[in-house]
GROMACS .gro file of C-alpha atoms in nm:
model
  476
    1MET     CA    1   0.005   0.000   0.002
    2LYS     CA    2   0.122   0.354  -0.078
    3LEU     CA    3   0.150   0.571   0.228
    4THR     CA    4   0.169   0.949   0.252
    5MET     CA    5   0.175   1.185   0.541
    6PRO     CA    6  -0.181   1.307   0.617
    7ARG     CA    7  -0.265   1.674   0.678
    8PHE     CA    8  -0.276   1.639   1.054
    9ASP     CA    9  -0.326   2.012   1.100
   10SER     CA   10  -0.686   1.967   0.983
   11ALA     CA   11  -0.758   1.660   1.196
   12PRO     CA   12  -0.908   1.759   1.534
   13VAL     CA   13  -0.946   1.477   1.788
   14LEU     CA   14  -1.115   1.452   2.130
   15VAL     CA   15  -0.969   1.218   2.385
   16VAL     CA   16  -1.174   1.116   2.689
   17GLY     CA   17  -1.040   0.885   2.958
   18ASP     CA   18  -0.805   0.814   3.248
   19VAL     CA   19  -0.549   1.086   3.284
   20MET     CA   20  -0.227   1.005   3.468
   21LEU     CA   21   0.107   1.163   3.549
   22ASP     CA   22   0.416   0.958   3.476
   23ARG     CA   23   0.692   1.086   3.705
   24TYR     CA   24   1.055   0.979   3.671
   25TRP     CA   25   1.332   1.019   3.932
   26HIS     CA   26   1.673   0.977   3.761
   27GLY     CA   27   2.009   0.936   3.930
   28PRO     CA   28   2.323   0.724   3.971
   29THR     CA   29   2.374   0.444   4.211
   30HIS     CA   30   2.713   0.380   4.368
   31ARG     CA   31   2.639   0.193   4.687
   32ILE     CA   32   2.401  -0.040   4.865
   33SER     CA   33   2.197   0.087   5.153
   34PRO     CA   34   2.322  -0.017   5.499
   35GLU     CA   35   1.960  -0.039   5.608
   36ALA     CA   36   1.855  -0.303   5.355
   37PRO     CA   37   2.006  -0.483   5.048
   38VAL     CA   38   1.881  -0.220   4.802
   39PRO     CA   39   2.072   0.031   4.588
   40VAL     CA   40   2.083   0.392   4.691
   41VAL     CA   41   1.981   0.635   4.416
   42LYS     CA   42   2.106   0.990   4.434
   43VAL     CA   43   1.822   1.171   4.259
   44GLU     CA   44   1.960   1.431   4.020
   45GLN     CA   45   1.665   1.486   3.778
   46ILE     CA   46   1.287   1.480   3.814
   47GLU     CA   47   1.084   1.446   3.494
   48ASP     CA   48   0.707   1.465   3.454
   49ARG     CA   49   0.524   1.330   3.146
   50PRO     CA   50   0.150   1.304   3.077
   51GLY     CA   51   0.043   0.939   3.091
   52GLY     CA   52  -0.270   0.742   3.008
   53ALA     CA   53  -0.526   0.947   2.817
   54GLY     CA   54  -0.284   1.245   2.857
   55ASN     CA   55  -0.023   1.058   2.657
   56VAL     CA   56  -0.276   0.982   2.384
   57ALA     CA   57  -0.364   1.354   2.355
   58LEU     CA   58   0.004   1.450   2.369
   59ASN     CA   59   0.080   1.210   2.080
   60ILE     CA   60  -0.205   1.356   1.876
   61SER     CA   61  -0.077   1.710   1.933
   62ALA     CA   62   0.283   1.608   1.853
   63LEU     CA   63   0.170   1.493   1.513
   64GLY     CA   64   0.034   1.841   1.447
   65ALA     CA   65  -0.336   1.763   1.496
   66PRO     CA   66  -0.559   1.977   1.726
   67ALA     CA   67  -0.626   1.778   2.047
   68TRP     CA   68  -0.884   1.814   2.318
   69LEU     CA   69  -0.870   1.615   2.643
   70VAL     CA   70  -1.147   1.547   2.894
   71GLY     CA   71  -1.058   1.357   3.211
   72VAL     CA   72  -1.054   1.345   3.593
   73THR     CA   73  -0.781   1.452   3.831
   74GLY     CA   74  -0.731   1.548   4.195
   75GLN     CA   75  -0.677   1.901   4.320
   76ASP     CA   76  -0.304   1.875   4.375
   77GLU     CA   77   0.043   1.953   4.242
   78ALA     CA   78   0.037   1.652   4.007
   79ALA     CA   79  -0.277   1.789   3.842
   80GLU     CA   80  -0.115   2.127   3.794
   81SER     CA   81   0.196   1.964   3.644
   82LEU     CA   82  -0.021   1.765   3.400
   83GLN     CA   83  -0.222   2.077   3.295
   84GLN     CA   84   0.093   2.282   3.241
   85ARG     CA   85   0.266   2.020   3.024
   86LEU     CA   86  -0.038   1.944   2.819
   87ASN     CA   87  -0.120   2.311   2.762
   88ALA     CA   88   0.240   2.386   2.663
   89ALA     CA   89   0.212   2.108   2.404
   90GLY     CA   90  -0.102   2.263   2.259
   91VAL     CA   91  -0.359   2.030   2.416
   92TYR     CA   92  -0.685   2.186   2.536
   93CYS     CA   93  -0.775   2.028   2.874
   94ASP     CA   94  -1.112   2.010   3.051
   95PHE     CA   95  -1.041   1.832   3.383
   96GLN     CA   96  -1.304   1.736   3.638
   97GLN     CA   97  -1.118   1.780   3.971
   98CYS     CA   98  -1.204   1.559   4.265
   99GLU     CA   99  -1.135   1.712   4.602
  100GLY     CA  100  -0.955   1.484   4.850
  101GLN     CA  101  -0.838   1.233   4.589
  102PRO     CA  102  -0.489   1.217   4.435
  103THR     CA  103  -0.424   1.257   4.066
  104ILE     CA  104  -0.317   0.915   3.942
  105THR     CA  105   0.064   0.922   3.953
  106LYS     CA  106   0.310   0.651   3.862
  107LEU     CA  107   0.656   0.722   4.006
  108ARG     CA  108   0.949   0.539   3.852
  109VAL     CA  109   1.299   0.546   4.009
  110MET     CA  110   1.554   0.515   3.726
  111SER     CA  111   1.929   0.459   3.721
  112ARG     CA  112   2.136   0.413   3.407
  113HIS     CA  113   1.815   0.380   3.203
  114GLN     CA  114   1.698   0.088   3.424
  115GLN     CA  115   1.382   0.102   3.628
  116LEU     CA  116   1.457   0.006   3.988
  117ILE     CA  117   1.105   0.046   4.132
  118ARG     CA  118   0.764   0.188   4.050
  119LEU     CA  119   0.528   0.345   4.301
  120ASP     CA  120   0.166   0.407   4.221
  121PHE     CA  121  -0.042   0.679   4.387
  122GLU     CA  122  -0.406   0.624   4.298
  123GLU     CA  123  -0.759   0.574   4.411
  124ARG     CA  124  -1.058   0.495   4.186
  125PHE     CA  125  -1.229   0.823   4.104
  126GLN     CA  126  -1.592   0.894   4.186
  127THR     CA  127  -1.662   1.052   3.849
  128ASP     CA  128  -1.958   1.280   3.792
  129ALA     CA  129  -2.076   1.101   3.479
  130ASP     CA  130  -2.329   1.365   3.379
  131ALA     CA  131  -2.078   1.649   3.404
  132LEU     CA  132  -1.826   1.455   3.198
  133LEU     CA  133  -2.091   1.379   2.936
  134ALA     CA  134  -2.181   1.743   2.919
  135SER     CA  135  -1.815   1.842   2.869
  136VAL     CA  136  -1.790   1.595   2.580
  137ALA     CA  137  -2.118   1.714   2.426
  138GLY     CA  138  -1.981   2.066   2.414
  139LEU     CA  139  -1.675   1.957   2.211
  140LEU     CA  140  -1.813   1.705   1.962
  141ASP     CA  141  -1.899   1.965   1.699
  142LYS     CA  142  -1.534   2.070   1.693
  143VAL     CA  143  -1.373   1.731   1.631
  144LYS     CA  144  -1.374   1.457   1.375
  145VAL     CA  145  -1.284   1.153   1.592
  146LEU     CA  146  -1.352   1.061   1.957
  147VAL     CA  147  -1.106   0.836   2.145
  148LEU     CA  148  -1.199   0.654   2.463
  149SER     CA  149  -0.871   0.591   2.645
  150ASP     CA  150  -0.976   0.344   2.912
  151TYR     CA  151  -0.734   0.228   3.183
  152GLY     CA  152  -1.005   0.116   3.420
  153LYS     CA  153  -0.933   0.396   3.672
  154GLY     CA  154  -1.284   0.529   3.695
  155ALA     CA  155  -1.294   0.830   3.461
  156LEU     CA  156  -1.502   0.635   3.209
  157VAL     CA  157  -1.819   0.510   3.375
  158ASN     CA  158  -2.072   0.577   3.099
  159HIS     CA  159  -1.918   0.428   2.782
  160GLN     CA  160  -2.250   0.368   2.612
  161ALA     CA  161  -2.375   0.721   2.669
  162LEU     CA  162  -2.050   0.864   2.519
  163ILE     CA  163  -2.061   0.629   2.219
  164GLN     CA  164  -2.424   0.702   2.144
  165LEU     CA  165  -2.375   1.075   2.179
  166ALA     CA  166  -2.074   1.069   1.940
  167ARG     CA  167  -2.271   0.856   1.687
  168GLN     CA  168  -2.554   1.111   1.698
  169HIS     CA  169  -2.298   1.378   1.601
  170GLY     CA  170  -2.158   1.161   1.319
  171VAL     CA  171  -1.825   1.128   1.499
  172PRO     CA  172  -1.644   0.790   1.482
  173VAL     CA  173  -1.549   0.639   1.819
  174LEU     CA  174  -1.218   0.454   1.878
  175ALA     CA  175  -1.174   0.274   2.204
  176ASP     CA  176  -0.863   0.135   2.371
  177PRO     CA  177  -1.039  -0.124   2.590
  178LYS     CA  178  -0.970  -0.250   2.941
  179GLY     CA  179  -1.096  -0.547   3.140
  180SER     CA  180  -1.277  -0.864   3.028
  181ASP     CA  181  -1.620  -0.704   2.950
  182PHE     CA  182  -1.604  -0.559   2.599
  183SER     CA  183  -1.978  -0.518   2.585
  184ILE     CA  184  -1.938  -0.170   2.730
  185TYR     CA  185  -1.787  -0.070   2.393
  186ARG     CA  186  -2.081  -0.195   2.194
  187GLY     CA  187  -2.144   0.020   1.884
  188ALA     CA  188  -1.796   0.171   1.874
  189SER     CA  189  -1.633   0.225   1.533
  190LEU     CA  190  -1.319   0.042   1.631
  191ILE     CA  191  -1.159  -0.111   1.939
  192THR     CA  192  -0.784  -0.178   1.973
  193PRO     CA  193  -0.714  -0.452   2.231
  194ASN     CA  194  -0.371  -0.608   2.248
  195LEU     CA  195  -0.349  -0.986   2.208
  196SER     CA  196  -0.368  -1.072   2.575
  197GLU     CA  197  -0.669  -0.840   2.624
  198PHE     CA  198  -0.838  -0.995   2.325
  199GLU     CA  199  -0.775  -1.354   2.439
  200ALA     CA  200  -0.902  -1.267   2.787
  201VAL     CA  201  -1.239  -1.199   2.625
  202VAL     CA  202  -1.258  -1.458   2.337
  203GLY     CA  203  -1.030  -1.734   2.471
  204ARG     CA  204  -0.687  -1.845   2.357
  205CYS     CA  205  -0.625  -1.824   1.980
  206SER     CA  206  -0.454  -2.144   1.861
  207SER     CA  207  -0.376  -2.006   1.514
  208GLU     CA  208  -0.404  -1.694   1.302
  209GLN     CA  209  -0.724  -1.822   1.144
  210ASP     CA  210  -0.863  -1.883   1.495
  211LEU     CA  211  -0.785  -1.523   1.579
  212VAL     CA  212  -0.964  -1.404   1.268
  213ASP     CA  213  -1.271  -1.621   1.329
  214LYS     CA  214  -1.304  -1.512   1.693
  215GLY     CA  215  -1.246  -1.152   1.597
  216MET     CA  216  -1.516  -1.159   1.331
  217ALA     CA  217  -1.758  -1.310   1.584
  218LEU     CA  218  -1.673  -1.031   1.830
  219ILE     CA  219  -1.735  -0.766   1.565
  220ALA     CA  220  -2.080  -0.911   1.499
  221GLU     CA  221  -2.164  -0.949   1.868
  222LEU     CA  222  -2.065  -0.593   1.961
  223GLN     CA  223  -2.184  -0.431   1.639
  224LEU     CA  224  -1.836  -0.284   1.570
  225ASP     CA  225  -1.719  -0.144   1.238
  226ALA     CA  226  -1.372  -0.288   1.287
  227LEU     CA  227  -1.134  -0.451   1.533
  228LEU     CA  228  -0.754  -0.398   1.548
  229VAL     CA  229  -0.559  -0.653   1.751
  230THR     CA  230  -0.205  -0.540   1.835
  231ARG     CA  231   0.023  -0.845   1.863
  232SER     CA  232   0.362  -0.722   1.986
  233GLU     CA  233   0.640  -0.884   1.780
  234GLN     CA  234   0.378  -1.027   1.544
  235GLY     CA  235   0.256  -0.689   1.436
  236MET     CA  236  -0.114  -0.602   1.403
  237THR     CA  237  -0.427  -0.760   1.259
  238LEU     CA  238  -0.714  -0.544   1.127
  239LEU     CA  239  -1.053  -0.713   1.099
  240ARG     CA  240  -1.357  -0.571   0.919
  241SER     CA  241  -1.688  -0.732   0.841
  242GLY     CA  242  -1.699  -0.843   0.481
  243GLU     CA  243  -1.329  -0.767   0.420
  244PRO     CA  244  -1.023  -0.994   0.430
  245ALA     CA  245  -0.802  -0.975   0.737
  246LEU     CA  246  -0.515  -0.730   0.705
  247HIS     CA  247  -0.197  -0.853   0.883
  248LEU     CA  248   0.084  -0.599   0.925
  249PRO     CA  249   0.432  -0.703   1.048
  250ALA     CA  250   0.602  -0.536   1.341
  251ARG     CA  251   0.818  -0.240   1.233
  252ALA     CA  252   1.046  -0.194   1.536
  253LEU     CA  253   1.417  -0.183   1.457
  254GLU     CA  254   1.506  -0.213   1.831
  255VAL     CA  255   1.276  -0.270   2.131
  256PHE     CA  256   1.378  -0.044   2.418
  257ASP     CA  257   1.060   0.011   2.615
  258VAL     CA  258   0.698  -0.088   2.520
  259THR     CA  259   0.550   0.160   2.768
  260GLY     CA  260   0.285   0.375   2.590
  261ALA     CA  261   0.298   0.185   2.263
  262GLY     CA  262  -0.083   0.127   2.271
  263ASP     CA  263  -0.131   0.503   2.325
  264THR     CA  264   0.081   0.577   2.017
  265VAL     CA  265  -0.119   0.326   1.809
  266ILE     CA  266  -0.466   0.474   1.889
  267SER     CA  267  -0.347   0.841   1.872
  268THR     CA  268  -0.188   0.797   1.532
  269LEU     CA  269  -0.485   0.598   1.412
  270ALA     CA  270  -0.730   0.861   1.532
  271ALA     CA  271  -0.540   1.152   1.387
  272ALA     CA  272  -0.494   0.978   1.051
  273LEU     CA  273  -0.871   0.892   1.028
  274ALA     CA  274  -0.958   1.249   1.127
  275ALA     CA  275  -0.730   1.365   0.841
  276GLY     CA  276  -0.932   1.157   0.594
  277GLU     CA  277  -0.706   0.848   0.559
  278THR     CA  278  -0.863   0.511   0.485
  279LEU     CA  279  -0.869   0.272   0.772
  280PRO     CA  280  -0.601   0.034   0.628
  281ASN     CA  281  -0.366   0.332   0.561
  282ALA     CA  282  -0.435   0.469   0.910
  283VAL     CA  283  -0.350   0.132   1.063
  284ALA     CA  284  -0.027   0.108   0.856
  285LEU     CA  285   0.075   0.458   0.981
  286SER     CA  286   0.003   0.363   1.340
  287ASN     CA  287   0.208   0.039   1.296
  288ILE     CA  288   0.507   0.248   1.182
  289ALA     CA  289   0.456   0.493   1.471
  290ALA     CA  290   0.454   0.212   1.722
  291GLY     CA  291   0.779   0.085   1.581
  292ILE     CA  292   0.935   0.424   1.651
  293VAL     CA  293   0.804   0.474   2.004
  294ILE     CA  294   0.916   0.140   2.149
  295GLY     CA  295   1.269   0.244   2.067
  296LYS     CA  296   1.234   0.525   2.326
  297LEU     CA  297   1.243   0.518   2.707
  298GLY     CA  298   0.911   0.549   2.890
  299THR     CA  299   0.597   0.713   2.769
  300ALA     CA  300   0.699   0.928   2.473
  301ALA     CA  301   0.533   1.111   2.187
  302ILE     CA  302   0.660   1.089   1.834
  303SER     CA  303   0.673   1.397   1.620
  304ALA     CA  304   0.542   1.446   1.264
  305PRO     CA  305   0.898   1.471   1.124
  306GLU     CA  306   0.986   1.142   1.287
  307LEU     CA  307   0.687   0.971   1.143
  308ARG     CA  308   0.737   1.134   0.802
  309ARG     CA  309   1.094   1.010   0.786
  310ALA     CA  310   0.987   0.659   0.879
  311VAL     CA  311   0.714   0.663   0.614
  312GLN     CA  312   0.972   0.775   0.354
  313ARG     CA  313   1.201   0.492   0.462
  314GLU     CA  314   0.909   0.251   0.429
  315GLN     CA  315   0.822   0.378   0.085
  316GLY     CA  316   1.185   0.391  -0.031
  317SER     CA  317   1.190   0.764  -0.071
  318GLU     CA  318   1.444   0.852   0.200
  319ARG     CA  319   1.706   0.847  -0.077
  320GLY     CA  320   1.724   0.745  -0.439
  321VAL     CA  321   1.499   0.783  -0.742
  322VAL     CA  322   1.175   0.964  -0.658
  323GLY     CA  323   0.870   1.126  -0.820
  324VAL     CA  324   0.758   1.482  -0.752
  325GLU     CA  325   0.515   1.391  -0.472
  326GLN     CA  326   0.776   1.176  -0.292
  327LEU     CA  327   1.038   1.446  -0.331
  328LEU     CA  328   0.819   1.721  -0.186
  329GLN     CA  329   0.734   1.503   0.115
  330ALA     CA  330   1.101   1.417   0.168
  331LEU     CA  331   1.189   1.788   0.146
  332GLU     CA  332   0.928   1.878   0.403
  333ASP     CA  333   1.090   1.635   0.645
  334ALA     CA  334   1.442   1.755   0.565
  335ARG     CA  335   1.345   2.118   0.629
  336ALA     CA  336   1.176   2.018   0.954
  337HIS     CA  337   1.519   1.888   1.059
  338GLY     CA  338   1.686   2.218   0.958
  339GLU     CA  339   1.862   2.073   0.656
  340ARG     CA  340   1.983   2.289   0.369
  341ILE     CA  341   1.870   2.176   0.019
  342VAL     CA  342   2.097   2.191  -0.287
  343PHE     CA  343   1.965   2.147  -0.643
  344THR     CA  344   2.153   2.083  -0.967
  345ASN     CA  345   2.043   1.957  -1.308
  346GLY     CA  346   2.177   1.827  -1.633
  347CYS     CA  347   2.168   1.542  -1.886
  348PHE     CA  348   2.430   1.327  -1.713
  349ASP     CA  349   2.433   1.100  -2.018
  350ILE     CA  350   2.762   0.920  -1.937
  351ILE     CA  351   2.869   0.954  -1.575
  352HIS     CA  352   3.239   1.020  -1.550
  353ALA     CA  353   3.498   1.141  -1.297
  354GLY     CA  354   3.414   1.504  -1.371
  355HIS     CA  355   3.052   1.446  -1.273
  356VAL     CA  356   3.151   1.265  -0.954
  357GLY     CA  357   3.377   1.550  -0.839
  358TYR     CA  358   3.121   1.813  -0.934
  359LEU     CA  359   2.838   1.637  -0.749
  360GLU     CA  360   3.052   1.596  -0.436
  361GLU     CA  361   3.134   1.970  -0.445
  362ALA     CA  362   2.765   2.049  -0.504
  363ARG     CA  363   2.664   1.838  -0.203
  364SER     CA  364   2.918   2.027   0.014
  365GLN     CA  365   2.706   2.341  -0.036
  366GLY     CA  366   2.436   2.205   0.193
  367ASP     CA  367   2.297   1.893   0.364
  368ARG     CA  368   2.088   1.732   0.088
  369LEU     CA  369   2.145   1.716  -0.287
  370ILE     CA  370   1.878   1.684  -0.552
  371VAL     CA  371   1.995   1.593  -0.903
  372ALA     CA  372   1.726   1.663  -1.172
  373ILE     CA  373   1.799   1.512  -1.514
  374ASN     CA  374   1.643   1.565  -1.854
  375ASP     CA  375   1.436   1.278  -1.977
  376ASP     CA  376   1.523   1.103  -2.307
  377ALA     CA  377   1.303   1.326  -2.531
  378SER     CA  378   1.443   1.648  -2.394
  379VAL     CA  379   1.805   1.522  -2.419
  380LYS     CA  380   1.741   1.445  -2.784
  381ARG     CA  381   1.601   1.795  -2.843
  382LEU     CA  382   1.900   1.951  -2.666
  383LYS     CA  383   2.185   1.731  -2.787
  384GLY     CA  384   2.061   1.604  -3.124
  385PRO     CA  385   2.032   1.263  -3.288
  386GLY     CA  386   2.210   0.974  -3.122
  387ARG     CA  387   2.165   1.114  -2.773
  388PRO     CA  388   2.114   1.010  -2.504
  389ILE     CA  389   2.355   0.724  -2.501
  390ASN     CA  390   2.188   0.589  -2.189
  391SER     CA  391   1.818   0.587  -2.114
  392VAL     CA  392   1.681   0.803  -1.832
  393GLU     CA  393   1.614   0.496  -1.613
  394ARG     CA  394   1.982   0.393  -1.642
  395ARG     CA  395   2.110   0.746  -1.585
  396MET     CA  396   1.897   0.781  -1.274
  397THR     CA  397   2.006   0.446  -1.137
  398VAL     CA  398   2.372   0.534  -1.164
  399LEU     CA  399   2.326   0.875  -1.009
  400ALA     CA  400   2.122   0.732  -0.714
  401GLY     CA  401   2.417   0.506  -0.639
  402LEU     CA  402   2.657   0.794  -0.576
  403GLY     CA  403   2.718   0.879  -0.210
  404ALA     CA  404   2.688   1.255  -0.268
  405VAL     CA  405   2.339   1.229  -0.417
  406ASP     CA  406   2.025   1.212  -0.203
  407TRP     CA  407   1.743   1.223  -0.461
  408VAL     CA  408   1.729   1.189  -0.836
  409ILE     CA  409   1.427   1.305  -1.035
  410SER     CA  410   1.363   1.344  -1.407
  411PHE     CA  411   1.187   1.627  -1.590
  412ALA     CA  412   1.036   1.642  -1.940
  413ASP     CA  413   1.082   2.014  -2.020
  414ASP     CA  414   1.403   2.150  -2.170
  415THR     CA  415   1.468   2.346  -1.847
  416PRO     CA  416   1.403   2.260  -1.477
  417GLU     CA  417   1.224   2.585  -1.408
  418ALA     CA  418   0.884   2.432  -1.335
  419LEU     CA  419   1.048   2.184  -1.091
  420LEU     CA  420   1.246   2.466  -0.924
  421GLU     CA  421   0.915   2.652  -0.867
  422GLN     CA  422   0.792   2.350  -0.660
  423VAL     CA  423   1.117   2.247  -0.489
  424LYS     CA  424   1.247   2.594  -0.394
  425PRO     CA  425   1.595   2.481  -0.300
  426ASP     CA  426   1.819   2.684  -0.069
  427VAL     CA  427   2.101   2.668  -0.326
  428LEU     CA  428   2.092   2.619  -0.703
  429VAL     CA  429   2.427   2.487  -0.838
  430LYS     CA  430   2.542   2.478  -1.197
  431GLY     CA  431   2.873   2.357  -1.336
  432GLY     CA  432   3.057   2.525  -1.626
  433ASP     CA  433   3.167   2.857  -1.765
  434TYR     CA  434   2.870   3.066  -1.671
  435SER     CA  435   2.793   3.382  -1.485
  436VAL     CA  436   2.529   3.351  -1.214
  437ASP     CA  437   2.275   3.551  -1.414
  438GLN     CA  438   2.317   3.302  -1.705
  439VAL     CA  439   2.214   3.001  -1.494
  440VAL     CA  440   1.863   2.878  -1.595
  441GLY     CA  441   1.629   2.918  -1.305
  442ALA     CA  442   1.848   3.165  -1.119
  443ALA     CA  443   1.583   3.436  -1.110
  444ILE     CA  444   1.329   3.191  -0.961
  445VAL     CA  445   1.563   3.093  -0.679
  446GLN     CA  446   1.686   3.445  -0.609
  447ALA     CA  447   1.326   3.571  -0.593
  448TYR     CA  448   1.260   3.388  -0.266
  449GLY     CA  449   1.612   3.450  -0.120
  450GLY     CA  450   1.789   3.137  -0.238
  451GLU     CA  451   2.154   3.123  -0.348
  452VAL     CA  452   2.290   3.051  -0.696
  453LYS     CA  453   2.644   2.918  -0.732
  454VAL     CA  454   2.858   2.826  -1.034
  455LEU     CA  455   3.113   2.548  -0.980
  456ASN     CA  456   3.399   2.444  -1.208
  457PHE     CA  457   3.399   2.108  -1.375
  458VAL     CA  458   3.706   1.883  -1.343
  459GLU     CA  459   3.936   1.959  -1.632
  460SER     CA  460   3.962   1.714  -1.929
  461CYS     CA  461   3.632   1.549  -1.842
  462SER     CA  462   3.343   1.586  -2.090
  463THR     CA  463   3.059   1.366  -2.196
  464THR     CA  464   3.072   1.514  -2.547
  465ALA     CA  465   3.446   1.439  -2.570
  466ILE     CA  466   3.389   1.084  -2.451
  467VAL     CA  467   3.116   1.030  -2.709
  468GLU     CA  468   3.325   1.172  -2.990
  469LYS     CA  469   3.619   0.953  -2.887
  470ILE     CA  470   3.405   0.640  -2.887
  471ARG     CA  471   3.256   0.730  -3.233
  472GLY     CA  472   3.601   0.800  -3.370
  473ARG     CA  473   3.714   0.453  -3.265
  474ASP     CA  474   3.405   0.299  -3.423
  475GLN     CA  475   3.476   0.473  -3.752
  476SER     CA  476   3.847   0.376  -3.763
   0.00000   0.00000   0.00000
C-alpha cells in the first residue's frame, strides 16, 4: 500500500479517559543501603510526562493535529503539572477535579536507564458521569474523531452514553479497551485490544485463522465497524466485516521500552482517520509509529517529522529515485530537521569522474542534494540525434548510487524551471563557464532569497568528448 503523510493540522481529535502523571526520578547508584540490601539512588533529575489518556492527547498534538482532552484529576500539584505540560504542548484540557483524591501518579525510580522500582499513587475516582458527558457534548462539534482511552481507573463510567452521543453527531469512536467485559464498547467504530486483552475475552487463539474467526464473531456481537488486535512482535491484525483480514508485520528496529505503545497506536490511528485517511492506511501509519516509540524510554510522543521520515523509509523515498510527490514530502521532512537543500540539473548521459567530483562539491554546499535530469526526449532535443547514449532509467540508477546524491528526479521540459518553482531549493548549483545570471532558473531561486552558485567542472572530463572519442574509434 502507498502511504503518504496526512494533513494532521486539519484533523481535530477529542480524547476522553483516564489521565495520569508519569513521574521519573533519575540518578546514579554507587552503593547499597546499610539499612537493607537495596541500591541507593542519588536523585539528580525529576521528569514529569503526561500518561494514560494524557499521553494519547500528547501524541495527537505532537503529530500536528488539534487535540482536546477530557478527564478526571485530583486537586493537587500533580494535576497542575499535568495541565501545564499538556497546555504547553497545545492540548486543550477540561479536567473534572475531585477534592480529596490524588491525581493518578506513577513514580518510577531510574538509574542508568534501568527502572529500579515503580510506586503508584491512585484511588478509583468517583466521576460525575453527567458532568463529563456534558463536557464531551460541548466539544463534539469541533472534532472529527472521539477516542475513549480506558485504563479502568474510573474516569469512564458511561461508555455507552458517550458512544451514542458521538454517533448522533456523526463522529467515529475509537476505544482502547480495558478489562474482560467488552460489551461496554458496543457500537464503537473500532476497538484496539492487545492480544492478551483480546484472548481474555474470546479465549486463547490457537492459530491466526482462529484469531480471525473469533475477531469476526466479536465484531458481529458488539456491532463494531472494525477490530484492531495489536500483537507485539507479530505486528497487528485489522478485521472488518466483509473484508479480508489485514496482517501488518512489526516495524520496530530495536525494542527499548514498550510503555505507551498502545497510546501511540490509537493516537496515530485517530489523527490519521480524522485527516481523511482510509482505515487500512491509518492502521499502517500507526504500525510504523509504534515501531518508533518502542525504541524510546518510557511514555513518549513521536513527532510528525519522525513519522514522516519513517514513512519515507518505508516507501523507499528516504534516498534514491523519486517522483515529484515523494520528493516534496522528503523535502518537508528535511526542512523540519533544519537541513539545507541543494539542487543541480543536467543530462548526465555518461557519468564520468568530472561528474562525480562536481556532485561531491555540489553536496558540500548544503545537507541534501537533488539531481534533476532531462528525460530522453528533452536530451534528444538539446543534444541532437544519437543522444542520449543511456536511457533516463539507467542514468537515474547510476546517479542514485553515488554517495553525494540524495534524490534523483527526471523532468520532461528543456529546463528545470517548473520543478524549481515546486522544490524551492536553498542553493541552485550549476557547473561550467557561466555567470550567475546566465544560470537557468537563477531568477526563480533568487526571488525567494535562495543562493545561486557556479562550480567548475574537473578539467579534461566531458561527456561530449567521450562520445566523440568512442565514435572516432568505431569509424576507424
